[in-house]
Coordinates of C-alpha atoms and ligand atoms in Angstrom, one line a residue:
M922 CA 15.0 -2.9 -14.2
V923 CA 16.5 -4.1 -11.0
I924 CA 14.4 -5.9 -8.4
K925 CA 13.5 -3.5 -5.3
I926 CA 11.6 -5.7 -3.1
E927 CA 11.9 -9.4 -2.9
V928 CA 9.8 -11.8 -0.6
K929 CA 11.1 -15.3 -0.3
D930 CA 8.8 -18.1 1.0
V931 CA 7.7 -16.1 4.0
R932 CA 5.7 -17.7 6.7
V933 CA 4.2 -15.8 9.7
Y934 CA 2.5 -17.0 12.7
Y935 CA 0.2 -15.1 15.2
K936 CA 0.7 -17.4 18.0
S937 CA -0.5 -20.7 16.5
I938 CA -2.6 -19.0 13.6
K939 CA -0.7 -19.4 10.3
A940 CA -1.2 -15.9 8.7
L941 CA 1.2 -16.4 5.7
D942 CA 2.3 -19.7 4.5
G943 CA 5.1 -19.8 1.9
V944 CA 4.6 -16.4 0.2
S945 CA 7.0 -15.1 -2.5
L946 CA 7.0 -12.0 -4.8
S947 CA 9.3 -9.6 -6.3
V948 CA 8.6 -6.1 -7.6
R949 CA 10.7 -3.9 -9.6
N950 CA 11.2 -0.1 -9.8
G951 CA 8.1 1.6 -11.6
E952 CA 5.9 -1.3 -11.0
I953 CA 2.5 -1.7 -9.3
L954 CA 1.8 -4.7 -7.4
S955 CA -1.8 -5.3 -6.2
I956 CA -2.2 -7.8 -3.3
L957 CA -5.6 -9.4 -3.4
G958 CA -7.9 -11.8 -1.2
P959 CA -10.6 -12.0 1.0
N960 CA -10.7 -10.6 4.5
G961 CA -8.3 -12.6 6.6
S962 CA -6.2 -13.9 3.8
G963 CA -3.1 -12.2 5.0
K964 CA -2.9 -8.9 3.0
S965 CA -2.2 -6.6 5.8
T966 CA 0.2 -9.0 7.3
L967 CA 2.1 -9.2 4.1
L968 CA 2.5 -5.4 4.0
K969 CA 3.7 -5.3 7.6
V970 CA 6.4 -8.1 6.7
I971 CA 7.7 -6.0 3.7
N972 CA 7.7 -3.0 6.0
G973 CA 9.7 -4.7 8.5
V974 CA 7.3 -4.1 11.3
L975 CA 6.7 -8.0 11.4
R976 CA 9.5 -10.5 11.3
P977 CA 8.5 -13.7 9.5
R978 CA 9.3 -16.9 11.3
Y979 CA 10.7 -18.5 8.0
G980 CA 11.8 -16.8 4.9
A981 CA 13.1 -13.3 4.3
V982 CA 12.5 -10.0 2.6
Y983 CA 15.1 -8.1 0.6
L984 CA 15.1 -4.4 -0.1
D985 CA 17.7 -3.4 -2.8
Q986 CA 18.9 -7.0 -2.6
R987 CA 19.9 -6.4 1.2
Y988 CA 18.3 -8.6 4.0
L989 CA 15.6 -6.4 5.6
G990 CA 16.2 -8.0 9.0
S991 CA 19.7 -6.5 8.9
L992 CA 18.9 -2.9 8.1
P993 CA 18.3 -0.3 10.7
P994 CA 14.7 0.9 10.9
R995 CA 15.7 4.4 10.2
E996 CA 17.3 3.3 6.8
I997 CA 14.1 1.4 6.1
A998 CA 12.0 4.3 6.9
K999 CA 14.0 6.5 4.4
K1000 CA 13.1 4.2 1.5
M1001 CA 9.7 2.8 2.4
S1002 CA 6.4 4.5 3.5
F1003 CA 3.5 2.8 4.7
V1004 CA -0.2 4.0 4.5
P1005 CA -2.1 2.0 7.0
Q1006 CA -5.8 1.2 6.9
G1007 CA -6.8 3.7 9.6
L1008 CA -5.4 6.2 12.1
H1009 CA -6.9 7.2 15.6
A1010 CA -4.1 8.6 17.9
Y1011 CA -3.3 11.8 16.0
G1012 CA -6.7 13.8 16.4
M1013 CA -5.3 17.1 17.8
L1014 CA -2.4 17.8 15.3
T1015 CA -2.8 19.8 12.4
V1016 CA -2.5 18.2 9.0
Y1017 CA 0.7 20.1 8.4
D1018 CA 2.1 18.8 11.7
F1019 CA 1.1 15.4 10.8
V1020 CA 2.5 15.3 7.4
M1021 CA 5.6 16.8 8.8
T1022 CA 6.1 13.4 11.1
G1023 CA 6.5 11.8 7.6
R1024 CA 10.0 13.4 7.5
K1025 CA 10.9 12.0 10.7
P1026 CA 13.6 9.7 9.2
F1027 CA 15.4 12.9 7.8
I1028 CA 15.0 15.3 10.6
S1029 CA 18.0 15.5 13.1
F1030 CA 16.9 18.4 15.3
V1031 CA 14.3 20.7 14.1
P1032 CA 12.5 20.6 10.5
S1033 CA 14.5 22.6 7.9
K1034 CA 13.2 24.7 4.9
I1035 CA 13.6 21.4 2.9
D1036 CA 11.4 19.6 5.2
E1037 CA 8.7 22.3 4.9
E1038 CA 8.9 22.2 1.0
K1039 CA 8.5 18.6 1.0
V1040 CA 5.5 18.7 3.2
Y1041 CA 3.7 21.2 0.9
E1042 CA 4.8 19.3 -2.1
A1043 CA 3.3 16.2 -0.6
L1044 CA 0.1 18.2 0.2
K1045 CA -0.2 19.5 -3.3
T1046 CA 0.2 15.9 -4.8
V1047 CA -3.0 14.8 -3.0
E1048 CA -4.6 18.1 -3.4
A1049 CA -4.8 18.9 0.3
I1050 CA -2.9 22.3 0.8
D1051 CA -6.3 23.9 1.8
L1052 CA -6.5 21.4 4.6
A1053 CA -3.1 22.2 6.1
E1054 CA -4.1 24.2 9.2
R1055 CA -7.1 21.9 10.0
T1056 CA -6.6 19.4 13.0
L1057 CA -7.0 15.7 11.9
E1058 CA -10.3 15.2 13.8
E1059 CA -11.8 18.2 11.7
L1060 CA -11.4 15.9 8.4
S1061 CA -13.8 13.7 6.5
G1062 CA -12.6 10.1 6.0
G1063 CA -11.6 10.9 2.7
E1064 CA -9.6 14.0 3.7
L1065 CA -7.9 12.1 6.4
Q1066 CA -7.0 9.3 3.9
R1067 CA -5.4 12.1 1.8
A1068 CA -3.6 13.5 4.7
I1069 CA -2.1 10.0 5.4
I1070 CA -1.0 9.5 1.8
A1071 CA 0.6 13.0 2.0
R1072 CA 2.5 11.8 5.2
A1073 CA 3.8 8.7 3.5
L1074 CA 4.8 11.0 0.3
A1075 CA 6.5 13.5 2.5
G1076 CA 9.5 11.1 3.2
E1077 CA 10.0 10.8 -0.8
P1078 CA 10.0 7.1 -0.5
E1079 CA 11.1 4.7 -3.1
V1080 CA 8.6 2.1 -2.1
L1081 CA 5.0 3.2 -1.1
L1082 CA 2.7 0.4 0.6
L1083 CA -1.0 1.2 0.6
D1084 CA -3.4 -0.9 2.8
E1085 CA -6.9 -0.5 1.3
P1086 CA -6.4 3.0 0.1
T1087 CA -9.8 3.5 -1.6
S1088 CA -11.9 2.3 1.2
N1089 CA -13.0 5.8 2.5
L1090 CA -12.9 7.7 -0.7
D1091 CA -15.7 9.1 -2.8
L1092 CA -16.0 8.2 -6.4
K1093 CA -14.1 11.2 -7.7
Y1094 CA -11.2 11.0 -5.3
Q1095 CA -11.1 7.3 -6.1
V1096 CA -10.4 8.1 -9.7
E1097 CA -7.9 10.9 -8.7
L1098 CA -6.0 8.4 -6.3
Q1099 CA -5.5 6.0 -9.3
E1100 CA -3.7 9.1 -11.2
I1101 CA -1.5 9.9 -8.3
I1102 CA -0.6 6.1 -8.0
K1103 CA 0.1 6.1 -11.8
G1104 CA 2.1 9.4 -11.4
L1105 CA 4.2 7.9 -8.7
R1106 CA 5.0 4.7 -10.9
A1107 CA 6.0 6.9 -13.7
K1108 CA 8.7 8.6 -11.2
G1109 CA 9.9 5.1 -10.6
L1110 CA 8.6 4.2 -7.3
V1111 CA 7.6 0.8 -6.3
I1112 CA 3.9 0.8 -5.1
I1113 CA 2.5 -2.3 -3.4
L1114 CA -1.2 -2.0 -2.4
A1115 CA -3.5 -4.3 -0.6
T1116 CA -7.2 -3.9 -1.8
H1117 CA -10.6 -5.3 -2.1
D1118 CA -11.1 -3.2 -5.2
L1119 CA -10.7 -5.6 -7.9
T1120 CA -11.6 -2.9 -10.6
L1121 CA -8.7 -0.7 -9.2
A1122 CA -6.3 -3.6 -9.2
Y1123 CA -7.4 -4.5 -12.8
R1124 CA -6.8 -1.0 -14.1
I1125 CA -3.7 0.0 -12.5
S1126 CA -1.5 -2.9 -11.5
D1127 CA 1.5 -4.3 -13.5
K1128 CA 1.1 -7.5 -11.3
A1129 CA -1.2 -9.1 -8.9
L1130 CA -1.0 -11.5 -6.1
M1131 CA -4.2 -13.2 -4.9
L1132 CA -3.9 -14.5 -1.5
N1133 CA -6.2 -17.4 0.0
C1134 CA -5.8 -18.3 3.7
G1135 CA -2.3 -17.1 3.7
K1136 CA -1.2 -18.9 0.5
V1137 CA -0.6 -17.5 -2.8
F1138 CA -3.5 -18.7 -4.9
A1139 CA -2.5 -17.0 -8.1
A1140 CA 0.2 -14.5 -9.2
G1141 CA 1.0 -12.7 -12.5
K1142 CA -0.4 -10.0 -14.7
P1143 CA -3.9 -8.7 -13.5
D1144 CA -5.8 -10.4 -16.4
E1145 CA -4.1 -13.8 -15.6
V1146 CA -5.1 -13.6 -12.0
L1147 CA -8.4 -12.0 -12.0
T1148 CA -10.2 -14.5 -13.9
P1149 CA -13.8 -15.7 -13.3
E1150 CA -12.5 -19.1 -11.9
C1151 CA -10.1 -17.4 -9.7
I1152 CA -12.3 -15.1 -8.2
Q1153 CA -15.0 -17.6 -7.6
K1154 CA -12.8 -19.9 -6.0
V1155 CA -11.2 -17.5 -3.6
Y1156 CA -14.1 -15.0 -2.9
G1157 CA -16.9 -17.6 -3.3
I1158 CA -19.0 -15.2 -5.7
K1159 CA -19.4 -15.2 -9.4
P1160 CA -18.1 -12.1 -10.7
L1161 CA -19.1 -9.9 -13.8
I1162 CA -16.0 -8.8 -15.6
I1163 CA -16.4 -6.2 -18.4
A1164 CA -12.9 -6.5 -20.0
E1165 CA -13.6 -3.4 -22.2
H1166 CA -13.9 -1.1 -19.5
K1167 CA -11.9 -3.1 -16.9
I1168 CA -14.6 -3.4 -14.5
I1169 CA -15.0 -6.2 -12.0
I1170 CA -18.2 -6.5 -9.9
P1171 CA -19.6 -9.1 -7.8
K1172 CA -22.7 -10.7 -9.7
E1173 CA -24.2 -13.6 -7.9
L1174 CA -23.6 -16.8 -5.6
P1175 CA -22.4 -19.7 -7.3
Ligands
ADP853 P1 -6.3 -9.4 5.6 O1 -5.4 -8.1 5.6 O2 -6.3 -10.0 4.2 O3 -7.6 -9.0 6.0 P2 -4.6 -9.9 8.1 O4 -3.3 -9.9 7.4 O5 -5.1 -8.8 8.6 O6 -5.6 -10.2 6.7 O7 -5.0 -11.2 8.9 C1 -4.5 -12.6 8.4 C2 -4.9 -13.5 9.5 O8 -4.1 -13.1 10.7 C3 -6.4 -13.5 10.0 O9 -6.8 -14.9 10.2 C4 -6.3 -12.5 11.3 O10 -7.4 -12.9 11.9 C5 -5.1 -13.0 11.9 N1 -4.2 -11.9 12.4 C6 -4.1 -10.6 12.1 N2 -3.4 -9.8 12.9 C7 -3.3 -10.6 14.0 C8 -2.8 -10.2 15.4 N3 -2.2 -9.0 15.7 N4 -3.1 -11.3 16.1 C9 -3.7 -12.6 16.0 N5 -4.0 -12.8 14.7 C10 -4.0 -11.9 13.8
MG854 MG1 -6.2 -6.0 5.9

């Protein structure tokens, strides 16, 4: 398998705040990478760098071995979709029209029959066909999250970036989302998700990257990264890890 995304020694500053400090990673087709770490550790910043919306001050990102900084935004958008942590400005759109905005890199004039089909396919994947005619402001948090994921899928991305995808979801849909993500992996997509949900990361990822204050604290297979020592050092809590069921929950303060 070829390397799809490569991040090399990336450093990002917001004015004088160092948000990422020497972060490197690589992901291949059909792999799920979880980016972990406490609030403010740089997870969302790293997703934005991979997506090309933020330029690192040092270091580089490569998509299909090509330097991301040299690719036109439309070309990046055709290959990569980003599911942000929340959305506000779209309230009056219907779910259908909103998901259609995910076809934007492919539409030159007006949406075609194919665009329409891709929108329905994406809605079907997240089981949201019934929501198509509703406006976004009429959705619950979990329904909105599904619409946002459908928009990302409508562009048939090769790389899917998800920022805290389970934060608004009820228990059943959390499990359904795991299955959707695994199904996308089976199709060969690269999936990179930033999450607080250590159980989700433990269960579905092929690789995990633990950030702490913008630096890579640990990287490797999930069970190499999600050790009691690592979790305690980075999150400042003692975890309870039930390996048999791949469950990680906070237990007590050290
Ligand atoms: P995480 O997603 O892990 O919570 P972020 O990537 O959002 O972390 O943030 C990393 C650090 O960068 C934090 O210290 C945060 O306060 C800071 N930061 C994030 N976005 C901005 C911004 N637009 N301007 C200034 N500082 C920012
Ligand atoms: Mg974040």
